[in-house]
Amino acid sequence: MFTLKVDGINDGLPIPETYATSVPDGSGAVKPGRNNRPAFFWSLAPEGTQGFAVMVVDRDVPADFSTANQPGQT
């Protein structure tokens, strides 16, 4: 069975600050995050596989992104 592991990120848990674009600063605002890329490891890919596409869904991102990282927004 094909397996993909992303080092340091666990399914269903928040993305660690080291990989986040922005992080809460404790006062209701946000500060820039480190935005590092995690390491990806895979095994048992189907024969003939030449590449992978990885999609990350962030359910906390506002539908209207112009409100992102703005005062009073969470």
XYZ file of N, CA, C and O in Angstrom:
296
model
N 0.840 -1.175 0.000
C 0.000 0.000 0.000
C 0.892 1.248 0.000
O 1.852 1.336 0.753
N 0.528 2.215 -0.832
C 1.251 3.476 -0.903
C 1.132 4.215 0.429
O 0.073 4.284 1.028
N 2.242 4.764 0.906
C 2.266 5.508 2.159
C 2.979 6.831 1.960
O 4.030 6.876 1.327
N 2.386 7.901 2.483
C 3.005 9.223 2.477
C 3.081 9.711 3.907
O 2.105 9.669 4.642
N 4.263 10.164 4.310
C 4.437 10.740 5.638
C 5.022 12.137 5.463
O 5.929 12.346 4.663
N 4.467 13.081 6.197
C 4.977 14.451 6.197
C 5.594 14.678 7.565
O 4.907 14.638 8.579
N 6.889 14.887 7.595
C 7.621 15.010 8.841
C 7.150 16.230 9.635
O 7.174 17.350 9.138
N 6.680 16.014 10.861
C 6.318 17.110 11.750
C 4.881 17.593 11.638
O 4.472 18.484 12.367
N 4.092 17.037 10.716
C 2.694 17.444 10.571
C 1.826 16.204 10.741
O 2.052 15.188 10.085
N 0.846 16.304 11.628
C -0.034 15.171 11.904
C -1.454 15.474 11.461
O -1.966 16.575 11.706
N -2.080 14.504 10.819
C -3.437 14.654 10.304
C -4.394 15.078 11.410
O -4.415 14.488 12.492
N -5.165 16.115 11.142
C -6.183 16.571 12.075
C -5.687 17.518 13.147
O -6.488 18.029 13.930
N -4.382 17.760 13.219
C -3.827 18.665 14.226
C -3.367 19.961 13.553
O -3.104 19.983 12.358
N -3.259 21.048 14.319
C -2.781 22.304 13.731
C -1.371 22.153 13.145
O -0.569 21.356 13.627
N -1.102 22.927 12.114
C 0.233 22.944 11.519
C 1.183 23.602 12.526
O 0.895 24.684 13.025
N 2.297 22.969 12.838
C 3.250 23.576 13.769
C 3.739 24.941 13.268
O 3.844 25.174 12.064
N 4.039 25.825 14.197
C 4.426 27.191 13.847
C 5.601 27.250 12.879
O 5.679 28.154 12.057
N 6.501 26.303 12.960
C 7.662 26.335 12.071
C 7.273 26.236 10.600
O 8.001 26.694 9.726
N 6.103 25.656 10.305
C 5.651 25.509 8.925
C 4.573 26.520 8.545
O 4.187 26.603 7.381
N 4.068 27.273 9.493
C 2.948 28.184 9.248
C 3.412 29.497 8.623
O 4.502 29.985 8.885
N 2.536 30.083 7.810
C 2.806 31.386 7.215
C 2.639 32.490 8.243
O 3.372 33.474 8.246
N 1.651 32.341 9.119
C 1.442 33.309 10.195
C 0.952 32.568 11.426
O 0.371 31.500 11.327
N 1.208 33.155 12.602
C 0.848 32.514 13.866
C 0.232 33.544 14.805
O 0.559 34.732 14.736
N -0.672 33.118 15.692
C -1.244 34.056 16.659
C -0.157 34.645 17.550
O 0.788 33.962 17.919
N -0.294 35.933 17.887
C 0.715 36.565 18.747
C 0.274 36.661 20.198
O 0.971 37.224 21.027
N -0.914 36.120 20.525
C -1.397 36.129 21.902
C -2.286 37.311 22.230
O -2.955 37.325 23.249
N -2.320 38.325 21.352
C -3.145 39.507 21.609
C -4.352 39.577 20.675
O -5.033 40.588 20.626
N -4.576 38.522 19.909
C -5.665 38.524 18.944
C -5.202 38.852 17.536
O -5.971 38.759 16.589
N -3.958 39.238 17.394
C -3.390 39.524 16.074
C -2.485 38.359 15.673
O -2.377 37.367 16.390
N -1.865 38.484 14.518
C -0.941 37.459 14.058
C 0.414 38.071 13.762
O 0.531 39.275 13.541
N 1.412 37.218 13.767
C 2.759 37.627 13.392
C 3.243 36.659 12.317
O 2.695 35.558 12.167
N 4.230 37.045 11.533
C 4.725 36.131 10.500
C 5.271 34.848 11.106
O 5.921 34.862 12.157
N 5.006 33.741 10.447
C 5.569 32.462 10.847
C 6.844 32.195 10.070
O 7.265 33.002 9.241
N 7.446 31.062 10.324
C 8.701 30.716 9.640
C 8.465 30.238 8.207
O 9.334 30.339 7.365
N 7.292 29.640 7.945
C 6.915 29.191 6.603
C 7.934 28.221 6.004
O 8.231 28.265 4.820
N 8.504 27.341 6.830
C 9.433 26.318 6.349
C 8.674 25.206 5.646
O 7.498 24.975 5.926
N 9.325 24.511 4.773
C 8.717 23.364 4.095
C 9.027 22.093 4.882
O 10.192 21.831 5.195
N 8.000 21.284 5.161
C 8.265 20.013 5.839
C 8.852 19.005 4.851
O 8.724 19.153 3.631
N 9.478 17.976 5.378
C 10.007 16.897 4.543
C 8.902 15.885 4.261
O 8.100 15.563 5.136
N 8.849 15.406 3.035
C 7.883 14.394 2.612
C 8.624 13.085 2.357
O 9.703 13.084 1.759
N 8.031 11.989 2.812
C 8.600 10.664 2.595
C 7.487 9.761 2.068
O 6.376 9.788 2.590
N 7.787 8.986 1.064
C 6.785 8.069 0.544
C 7.424 6.715 0.286
O 8.636 6.585 0.127
N 6.562 5.703 0.236
C 7.017 4.354 -0.065
C 5.936 3.614 -0.825
O 4.752 3.952 -0.754
N 6.373 2.626 -1.564
C 5.487 1.731 -2.314
C 4.580 2.475 -3.295
O 3.395 2.149 -3.436
N 5.146 3.436 -4.007
C 4.375 4.118 -5.047
C 4.092 3.130 -6.180
O 4.877 2.215 -6.422
N 2.957 3.290 -6.853
C 2.649 2.390 -7.970
C 3.751 2.428 -9.034
O 4.350 3.477 -9.292
N 4.013 1.303 -9.633
C 5.037 1.216 -10.678
C 4.742 2.226 -11.782
O 3.594 2.413 -12.179
N 5.757 2.919 -12.233
C 5.610 3.909 -13.292
C 5.309 5.315 -12.794
O 5.242 6.250 -13.586
N 5.144 5.495 -11.484
C 4.870 6.822 -10.933
C 6.053 7.739 -11.220
O 7.198 7.380 -10.966
N 5.766 8.922 -11.755
C 6.827 9.877 -12.071
C 6.767 11.126 -11.206
O 7.691 11.927 -11.210
N 5.686 11.324 -10.495
C 5.578 12.504 -9.650
C 4.339 12.418 -8.771
O 3.521 11.514 -8.905
N 4.252 13.371 -7.862
C 3.130 13.438 -6.935
C 2.611 14.866 -6.886
O 3.362 15.820 -7.102
N 1.353 15.028 -6.574
C 0.760 16.335 -6.282
C 0.222 16.260 -4.856
O -0.462 15.305 -4.498
N 0.561 17.247 -4.056
C 0.105 17.280 -2.667
C -0.781 18.504 -2.495
O -0.390 19.620 -2.858
N -1.974 18.307 -1.969
C -2.903 19.400 -1.732
C -3.123 19.527 -0.232
O -3.383 18.535 0.449
N -2.996 20.744 0.266
C -3.225 21.017 1.673
C -4.461 21.902 1.779
O -4.553 22.928 1.109
N -5.406 21.502 2.605
C -6.636 22.262 2.793
C -6.603 22.885 4.176
O -6.516 22.179 5.181
N -6.656 24.207 4.219
C -6.674 24.932 5.487
C -8.088 25.460 5.691
O -8.486 26.443 5.083
N -8.842 24.804 6.536
C -10.249 25.173 6.738
C -10.417 26.469 7.519
O -11.519 26.982 7.645
N -9.315 27.011 8.061
C -9.386 28.260 8.820
C -9.211 29.500 7.958
O -9.410 30.611 8.427
N -8.817 29.334 6.713
C -8.607 30.490 5.837
C -9.972 31.071 5.478
O -10.885 30.347 5.083
N -10.141 32.381 5.600
C -11.428 32.988 5.272
C -11.736 32.882 3.771
O -10.824 32.888 2.943
N -13.027 32.763 3.449
C -13.439 32.698 2.049
C -13.037 33.967 1.310
O -12.647 33.931 0.147
N -13.122 35.102 1.978
C -12.672 36.377 1.421
C -11.286 36.633 1.998
O -11.148 37.110 3.116
N -10.252 36.312 1.238
C -8.894 36.367 1.771
C -8.439 37.788 2.097
O -7.462 37.981 2.811
N -9.169 38.803 1.621
C -8.777 40.178 1.957
C -8.928 40.448 3.454
O -8.365 41.418 3.971
N -9.668 39.596 4.169
C -9.829 39.755 5.615
C -8.767 38.992 6.402
O -8.706 39.116 7.622
N -7.918 38.220 5.721
C -6.906 37.438 6.415
C -5.862 38.317 7.076
O -5.460 39.348 6.525
N -5.451 37.926 8.272
C -4.413 38.633 9.034
C -4.761 40.085 9.322
O -3.873 40.936 9.435
N -6.039 40.372 9.443
C -6.482 41.721 9.751
C -6.901 41.813 11.223
O -7.381 40.827 11.783
N -6.748 42.972 11.853
C -7.170 43.130 13.247
C -8.641 42.737 13.438
O -9.479 43.054 12.586
N -8.915 42.030 14.502
C -10.274 41.621 14.804
C -10.742 40.360 14.087
O -11.816 39.862 14.340
N -9.909 39.811 13.206
C -10.251 38.584 12.499
C -9.528 37.422 13.151
O -8.399 37.565 13.615
N -10.181 36.284 13.191
C -9.526 35.076 13.717
C -9.576 33.992 12.674
O -10.383 34.023 11.776
